[in-house]
PDB file of C-alpha atoms and ligand atoms in Angstrom:
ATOM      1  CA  UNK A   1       7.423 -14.105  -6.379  1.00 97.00           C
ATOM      2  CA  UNK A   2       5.292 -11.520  -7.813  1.00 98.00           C
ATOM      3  CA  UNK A   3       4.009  -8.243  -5.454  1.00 98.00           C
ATOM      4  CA  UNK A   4       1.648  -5.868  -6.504  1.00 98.00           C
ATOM      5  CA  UNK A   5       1.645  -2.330  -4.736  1.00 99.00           C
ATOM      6  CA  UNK A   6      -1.375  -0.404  -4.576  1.00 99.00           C
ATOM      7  CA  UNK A   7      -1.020   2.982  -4.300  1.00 99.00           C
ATOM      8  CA  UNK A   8      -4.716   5.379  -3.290  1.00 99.00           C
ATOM      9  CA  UNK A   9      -5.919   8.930  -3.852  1.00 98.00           C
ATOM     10  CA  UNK A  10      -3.244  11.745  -3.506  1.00 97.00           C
ATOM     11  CA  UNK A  11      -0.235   9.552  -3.009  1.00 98.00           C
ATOM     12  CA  UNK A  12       1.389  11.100  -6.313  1.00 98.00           C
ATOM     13  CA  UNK A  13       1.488  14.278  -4.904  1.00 96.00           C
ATOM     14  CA  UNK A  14       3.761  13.136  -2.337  1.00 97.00           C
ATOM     15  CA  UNK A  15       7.442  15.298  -2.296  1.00 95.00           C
ATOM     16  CA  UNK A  16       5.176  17.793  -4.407  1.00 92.00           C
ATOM     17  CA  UNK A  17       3.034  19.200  -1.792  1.00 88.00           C
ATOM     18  CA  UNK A  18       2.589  19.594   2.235  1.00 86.00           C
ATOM     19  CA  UNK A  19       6.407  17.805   2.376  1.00 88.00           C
ATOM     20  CA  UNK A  20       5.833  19.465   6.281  1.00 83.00           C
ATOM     21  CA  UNK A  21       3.345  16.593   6.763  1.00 79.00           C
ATOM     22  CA  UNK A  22       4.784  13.801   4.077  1.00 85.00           C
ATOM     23  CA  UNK A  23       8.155  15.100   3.419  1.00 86.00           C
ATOM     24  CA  UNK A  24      10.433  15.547   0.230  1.00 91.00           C
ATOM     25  CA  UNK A  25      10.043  12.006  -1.237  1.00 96.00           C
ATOM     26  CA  UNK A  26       8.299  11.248  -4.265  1.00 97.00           C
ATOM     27  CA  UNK A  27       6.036   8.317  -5.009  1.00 98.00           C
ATOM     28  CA  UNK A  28       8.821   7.333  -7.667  1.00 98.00           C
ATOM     29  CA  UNK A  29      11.631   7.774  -5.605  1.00 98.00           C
ATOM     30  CA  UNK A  30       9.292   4.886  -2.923  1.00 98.00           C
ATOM     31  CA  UNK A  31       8.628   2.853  -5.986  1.00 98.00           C
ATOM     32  CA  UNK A  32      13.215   2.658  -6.824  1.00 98.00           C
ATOM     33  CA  UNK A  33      13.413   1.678  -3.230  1.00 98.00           C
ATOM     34  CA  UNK A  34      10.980  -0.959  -3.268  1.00 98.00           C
ATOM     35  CA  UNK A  35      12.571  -2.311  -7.046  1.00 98.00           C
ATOM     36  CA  UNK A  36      15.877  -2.227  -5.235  1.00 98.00           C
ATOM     37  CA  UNK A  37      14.891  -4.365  -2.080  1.00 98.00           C
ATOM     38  CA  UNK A  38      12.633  -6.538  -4.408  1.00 98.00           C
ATOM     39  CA  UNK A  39      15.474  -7.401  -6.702  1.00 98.00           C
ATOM     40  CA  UNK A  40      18.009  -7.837  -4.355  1.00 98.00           C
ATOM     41  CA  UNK A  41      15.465 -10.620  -2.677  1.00 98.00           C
ATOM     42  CA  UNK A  42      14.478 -12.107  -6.192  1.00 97.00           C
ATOM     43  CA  UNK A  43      10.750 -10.573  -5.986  1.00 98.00           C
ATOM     44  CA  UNK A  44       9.185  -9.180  -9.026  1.00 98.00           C
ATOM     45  CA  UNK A  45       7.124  -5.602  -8.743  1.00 98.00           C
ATOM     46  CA  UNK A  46       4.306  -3.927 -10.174  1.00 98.00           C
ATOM     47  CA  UNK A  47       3.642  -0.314  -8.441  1.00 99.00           C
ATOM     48  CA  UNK A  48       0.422   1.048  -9.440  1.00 99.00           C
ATOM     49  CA  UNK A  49      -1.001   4.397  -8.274  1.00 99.00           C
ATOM     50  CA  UNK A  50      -4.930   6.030  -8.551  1.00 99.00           C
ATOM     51  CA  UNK A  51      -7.232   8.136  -7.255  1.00 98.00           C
ATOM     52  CA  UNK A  52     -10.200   6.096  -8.197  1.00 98.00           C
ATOM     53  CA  UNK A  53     -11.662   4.026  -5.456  1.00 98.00           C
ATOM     54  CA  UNK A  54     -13.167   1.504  -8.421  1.00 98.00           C
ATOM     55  CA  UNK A  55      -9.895   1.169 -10.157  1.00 98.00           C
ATOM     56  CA  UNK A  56      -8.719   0.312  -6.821  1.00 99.00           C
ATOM     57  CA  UNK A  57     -11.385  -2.559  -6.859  1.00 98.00           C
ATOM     58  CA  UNK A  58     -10.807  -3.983 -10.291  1.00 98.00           C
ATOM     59  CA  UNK A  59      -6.798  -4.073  -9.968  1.00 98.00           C
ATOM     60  CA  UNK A  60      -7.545  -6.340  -6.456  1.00 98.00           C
ATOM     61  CA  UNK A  61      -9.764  -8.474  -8.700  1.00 98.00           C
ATOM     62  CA  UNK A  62      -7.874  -8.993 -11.324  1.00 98.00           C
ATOM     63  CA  UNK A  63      -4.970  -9.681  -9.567  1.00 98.00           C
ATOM     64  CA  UNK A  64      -5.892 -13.152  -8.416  1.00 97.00           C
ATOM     65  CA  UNK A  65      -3.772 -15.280 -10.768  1.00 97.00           C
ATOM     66  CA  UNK A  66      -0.781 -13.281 -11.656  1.00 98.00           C
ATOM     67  CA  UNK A  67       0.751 -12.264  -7.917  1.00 98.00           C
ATOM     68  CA  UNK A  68       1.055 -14.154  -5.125  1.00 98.00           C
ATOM     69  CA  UNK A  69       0.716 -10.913  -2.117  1.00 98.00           C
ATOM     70  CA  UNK A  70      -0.935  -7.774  -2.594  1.00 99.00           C
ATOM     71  CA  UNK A  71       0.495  -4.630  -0.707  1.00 99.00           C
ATOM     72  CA  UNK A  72      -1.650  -1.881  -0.145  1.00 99.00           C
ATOM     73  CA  UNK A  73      -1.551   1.913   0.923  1.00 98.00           C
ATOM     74  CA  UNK A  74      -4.983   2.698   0.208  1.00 99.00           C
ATOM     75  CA  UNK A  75      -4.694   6.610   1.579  1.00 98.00           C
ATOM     76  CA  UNK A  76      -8.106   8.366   3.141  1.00 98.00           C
ATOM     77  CA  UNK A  77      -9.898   4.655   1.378  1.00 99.00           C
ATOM     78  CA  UNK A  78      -8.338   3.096   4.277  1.00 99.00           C
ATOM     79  CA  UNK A  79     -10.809   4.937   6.334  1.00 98.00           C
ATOM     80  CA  UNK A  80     -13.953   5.054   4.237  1.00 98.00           C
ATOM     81  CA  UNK A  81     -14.319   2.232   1.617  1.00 98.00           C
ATOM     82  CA  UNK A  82     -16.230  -0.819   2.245  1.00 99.00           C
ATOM     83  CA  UNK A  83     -15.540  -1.717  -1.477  1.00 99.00           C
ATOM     84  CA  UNK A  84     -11.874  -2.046  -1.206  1.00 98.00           C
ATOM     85  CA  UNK A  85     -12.946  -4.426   2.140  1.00 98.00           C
ATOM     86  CA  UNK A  86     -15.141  -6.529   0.355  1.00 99.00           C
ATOM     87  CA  UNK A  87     -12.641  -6.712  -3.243  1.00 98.00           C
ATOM     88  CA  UNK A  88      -9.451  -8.078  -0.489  1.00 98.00           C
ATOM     89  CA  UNK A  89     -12.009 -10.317   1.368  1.00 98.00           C
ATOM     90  CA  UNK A  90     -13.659 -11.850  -2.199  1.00 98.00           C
ATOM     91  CA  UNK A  91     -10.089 -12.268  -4.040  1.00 98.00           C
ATOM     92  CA  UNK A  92      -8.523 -14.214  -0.862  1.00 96.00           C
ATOM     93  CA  UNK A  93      -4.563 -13.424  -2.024  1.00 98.00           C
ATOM     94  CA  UNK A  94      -2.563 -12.334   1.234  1.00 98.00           C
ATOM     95  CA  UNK A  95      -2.672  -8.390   1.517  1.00 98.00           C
ATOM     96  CA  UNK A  96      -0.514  -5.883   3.318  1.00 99.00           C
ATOM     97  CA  UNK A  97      -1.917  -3.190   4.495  1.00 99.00           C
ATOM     98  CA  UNK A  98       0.810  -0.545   4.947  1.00 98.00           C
ATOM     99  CA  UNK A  99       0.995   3.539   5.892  1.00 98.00           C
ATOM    100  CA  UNK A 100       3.658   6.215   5.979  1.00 96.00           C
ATOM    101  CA  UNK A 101       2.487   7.943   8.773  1.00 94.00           C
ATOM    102  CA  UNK A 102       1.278   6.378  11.995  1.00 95.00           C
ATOM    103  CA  UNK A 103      -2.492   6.888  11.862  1.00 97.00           C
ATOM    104  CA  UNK A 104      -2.985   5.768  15.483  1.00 98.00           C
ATOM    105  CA  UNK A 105      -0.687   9.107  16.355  1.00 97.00           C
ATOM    106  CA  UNK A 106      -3.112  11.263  14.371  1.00 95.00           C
ATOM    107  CA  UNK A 107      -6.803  12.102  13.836  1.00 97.00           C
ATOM    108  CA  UNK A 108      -8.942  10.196  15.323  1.00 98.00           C
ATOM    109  CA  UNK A 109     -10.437   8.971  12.080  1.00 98.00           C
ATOM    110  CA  UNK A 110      -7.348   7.664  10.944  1.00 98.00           C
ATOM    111  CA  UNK A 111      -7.421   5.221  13.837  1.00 98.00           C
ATOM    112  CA  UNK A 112     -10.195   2.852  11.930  1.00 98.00           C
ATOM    113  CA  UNK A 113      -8.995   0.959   9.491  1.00 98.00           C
ATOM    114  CA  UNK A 114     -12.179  -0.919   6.959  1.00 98.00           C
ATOM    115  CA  UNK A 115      -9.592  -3.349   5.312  1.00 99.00           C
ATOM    116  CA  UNK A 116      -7.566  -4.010   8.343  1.00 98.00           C
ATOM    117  CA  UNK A 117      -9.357  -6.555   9.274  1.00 98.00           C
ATOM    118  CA  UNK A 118      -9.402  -8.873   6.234  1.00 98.00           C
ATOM    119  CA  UNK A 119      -5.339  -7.985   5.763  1.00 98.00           C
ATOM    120  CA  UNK A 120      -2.837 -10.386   6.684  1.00 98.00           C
ATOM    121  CA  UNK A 121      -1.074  -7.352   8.628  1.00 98.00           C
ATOM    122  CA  UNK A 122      -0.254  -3.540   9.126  1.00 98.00           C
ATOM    123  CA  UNK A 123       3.054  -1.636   8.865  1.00 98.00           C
ATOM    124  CA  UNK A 124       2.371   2.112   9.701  1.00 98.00           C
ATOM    125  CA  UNK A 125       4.372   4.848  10.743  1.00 96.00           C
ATOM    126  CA  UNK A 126       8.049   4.256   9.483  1.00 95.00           C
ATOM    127  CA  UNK A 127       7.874   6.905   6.525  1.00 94.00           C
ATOM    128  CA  UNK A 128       8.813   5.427   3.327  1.00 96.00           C
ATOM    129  CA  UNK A 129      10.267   2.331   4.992  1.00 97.00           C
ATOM    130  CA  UNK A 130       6.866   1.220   6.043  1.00 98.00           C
ATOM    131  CA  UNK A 131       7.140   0.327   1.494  1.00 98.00           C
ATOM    132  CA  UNK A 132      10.809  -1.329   2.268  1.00 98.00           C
ATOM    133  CA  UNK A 133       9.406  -3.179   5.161  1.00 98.00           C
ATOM    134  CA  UNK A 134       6.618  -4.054   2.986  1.00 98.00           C
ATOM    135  CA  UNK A 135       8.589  -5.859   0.336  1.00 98.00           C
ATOM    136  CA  UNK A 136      10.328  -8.169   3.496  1.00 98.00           C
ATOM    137  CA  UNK A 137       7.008  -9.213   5.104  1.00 98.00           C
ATOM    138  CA  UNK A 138       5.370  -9.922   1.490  1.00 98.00           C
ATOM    139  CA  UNK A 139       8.380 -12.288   0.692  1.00 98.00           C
ATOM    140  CA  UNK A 140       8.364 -13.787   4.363  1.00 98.00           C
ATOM    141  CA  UNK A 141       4.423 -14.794   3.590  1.00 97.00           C
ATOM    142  CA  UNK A 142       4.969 -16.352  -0.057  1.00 97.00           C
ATOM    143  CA  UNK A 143       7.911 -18.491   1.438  1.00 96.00           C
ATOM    144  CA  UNK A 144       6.024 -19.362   4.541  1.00 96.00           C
ATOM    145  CA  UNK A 145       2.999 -21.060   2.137  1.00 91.00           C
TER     146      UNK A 145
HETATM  147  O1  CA2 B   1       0.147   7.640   6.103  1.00 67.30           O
HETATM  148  C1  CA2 B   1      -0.320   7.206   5.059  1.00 67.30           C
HETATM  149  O2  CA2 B   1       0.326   6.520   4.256  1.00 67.30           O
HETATM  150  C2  CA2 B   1      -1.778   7.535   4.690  1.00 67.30           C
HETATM  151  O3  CA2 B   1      -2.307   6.436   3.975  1.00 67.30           O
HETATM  152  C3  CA2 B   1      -1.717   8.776   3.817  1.00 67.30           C
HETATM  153  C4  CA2 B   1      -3.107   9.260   3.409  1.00 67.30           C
HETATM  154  C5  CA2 B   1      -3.997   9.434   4.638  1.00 67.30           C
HETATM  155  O4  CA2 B   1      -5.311   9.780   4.227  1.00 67.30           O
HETATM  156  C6  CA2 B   1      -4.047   8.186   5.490  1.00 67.30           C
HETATM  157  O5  CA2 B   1      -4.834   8.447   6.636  1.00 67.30           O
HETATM  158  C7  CA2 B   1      -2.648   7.769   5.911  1.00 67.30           C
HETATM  159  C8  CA2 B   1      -3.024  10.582   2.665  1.00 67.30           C
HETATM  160  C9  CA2 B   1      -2.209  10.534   1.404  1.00 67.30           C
HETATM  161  C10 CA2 B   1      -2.174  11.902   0.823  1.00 67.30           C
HETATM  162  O6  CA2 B   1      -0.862  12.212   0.450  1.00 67.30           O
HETATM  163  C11 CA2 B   1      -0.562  13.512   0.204  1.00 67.30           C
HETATM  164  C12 CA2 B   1       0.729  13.762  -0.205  1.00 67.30           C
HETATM  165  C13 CA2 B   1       1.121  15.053  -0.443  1.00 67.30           C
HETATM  166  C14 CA2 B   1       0.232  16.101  -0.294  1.00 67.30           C
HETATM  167  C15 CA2 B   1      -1.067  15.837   0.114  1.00 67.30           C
HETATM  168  C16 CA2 B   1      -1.466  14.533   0.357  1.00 67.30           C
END
């Protein structure tokens, strides 16, 4: 069972900055979590993080072949990218789309999701567990093929 986690723009400033709004943890504290939950379930990770919407795009392609779900927090390109849409639609491999915060409780621009609607499913608003929770559902979907 390989997983690939897709981190978007801004993520790696997380614990570093506004920690009022996205609190203390860092992106590599998430990314230990998510080893520990994988490995205890007998899933192998790859945790990726950018803030370039195209390198976004050529890790979905490229991914078709060597892991079997794609998880996704795609930040503000959640909101915005067609690109990202089209790249999860084209490369057909089950995708995640997951959120720390619970966009439906906030702006009201966060409430439209692009790549929701070609993702197998959502997990928003349970902080850094939405990543845990994330690891179960992406092992659930490879052992329900
Ligand atoms: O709740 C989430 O996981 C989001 O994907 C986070 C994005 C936001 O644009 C989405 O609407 C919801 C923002 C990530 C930016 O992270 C920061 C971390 C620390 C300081 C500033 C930004």
């Amino acid at each position: 069972m390989n997983i690939l986690f897709l981190n978007g723009p801004n993520l790696n400033l997380l614990g570093q900055r506004e920690p009022e709004v996205y609190g203390r943890t860092t992106l590599a504290d998430i990314e230990a979590k998510v080893r520990d939950r994988a490995k205890k379930l007998g899933a192998e990770i790859d945790f990726r993080q950018t803030n370039l919407e195209g390198e976004l795009v050529s890790w979905i392609q490229e991914a078709k072949g060597h892991f079997d779900v794609i998880v996704i927090n795609a930040a503000a390109y959640t909101h915005t990218s067609v690109a990202l849409r089209d790249a999860i639609a084209a490369v057909g491999l089950p995708t995640i789309e997951i959120h720390l915060s619970n966009v439906h409780a906030r702006e009201e621009f966060r409430h439209k999701s692009l790549i929701a609607p070609v993702c197998r499913g959502q997990i928003v608003g349970f902080g850094v567990n939405s990543y845990v929770l994330a690891v179960e559902a992406s092992v659930n979907v490879i052992e329900a093929r």
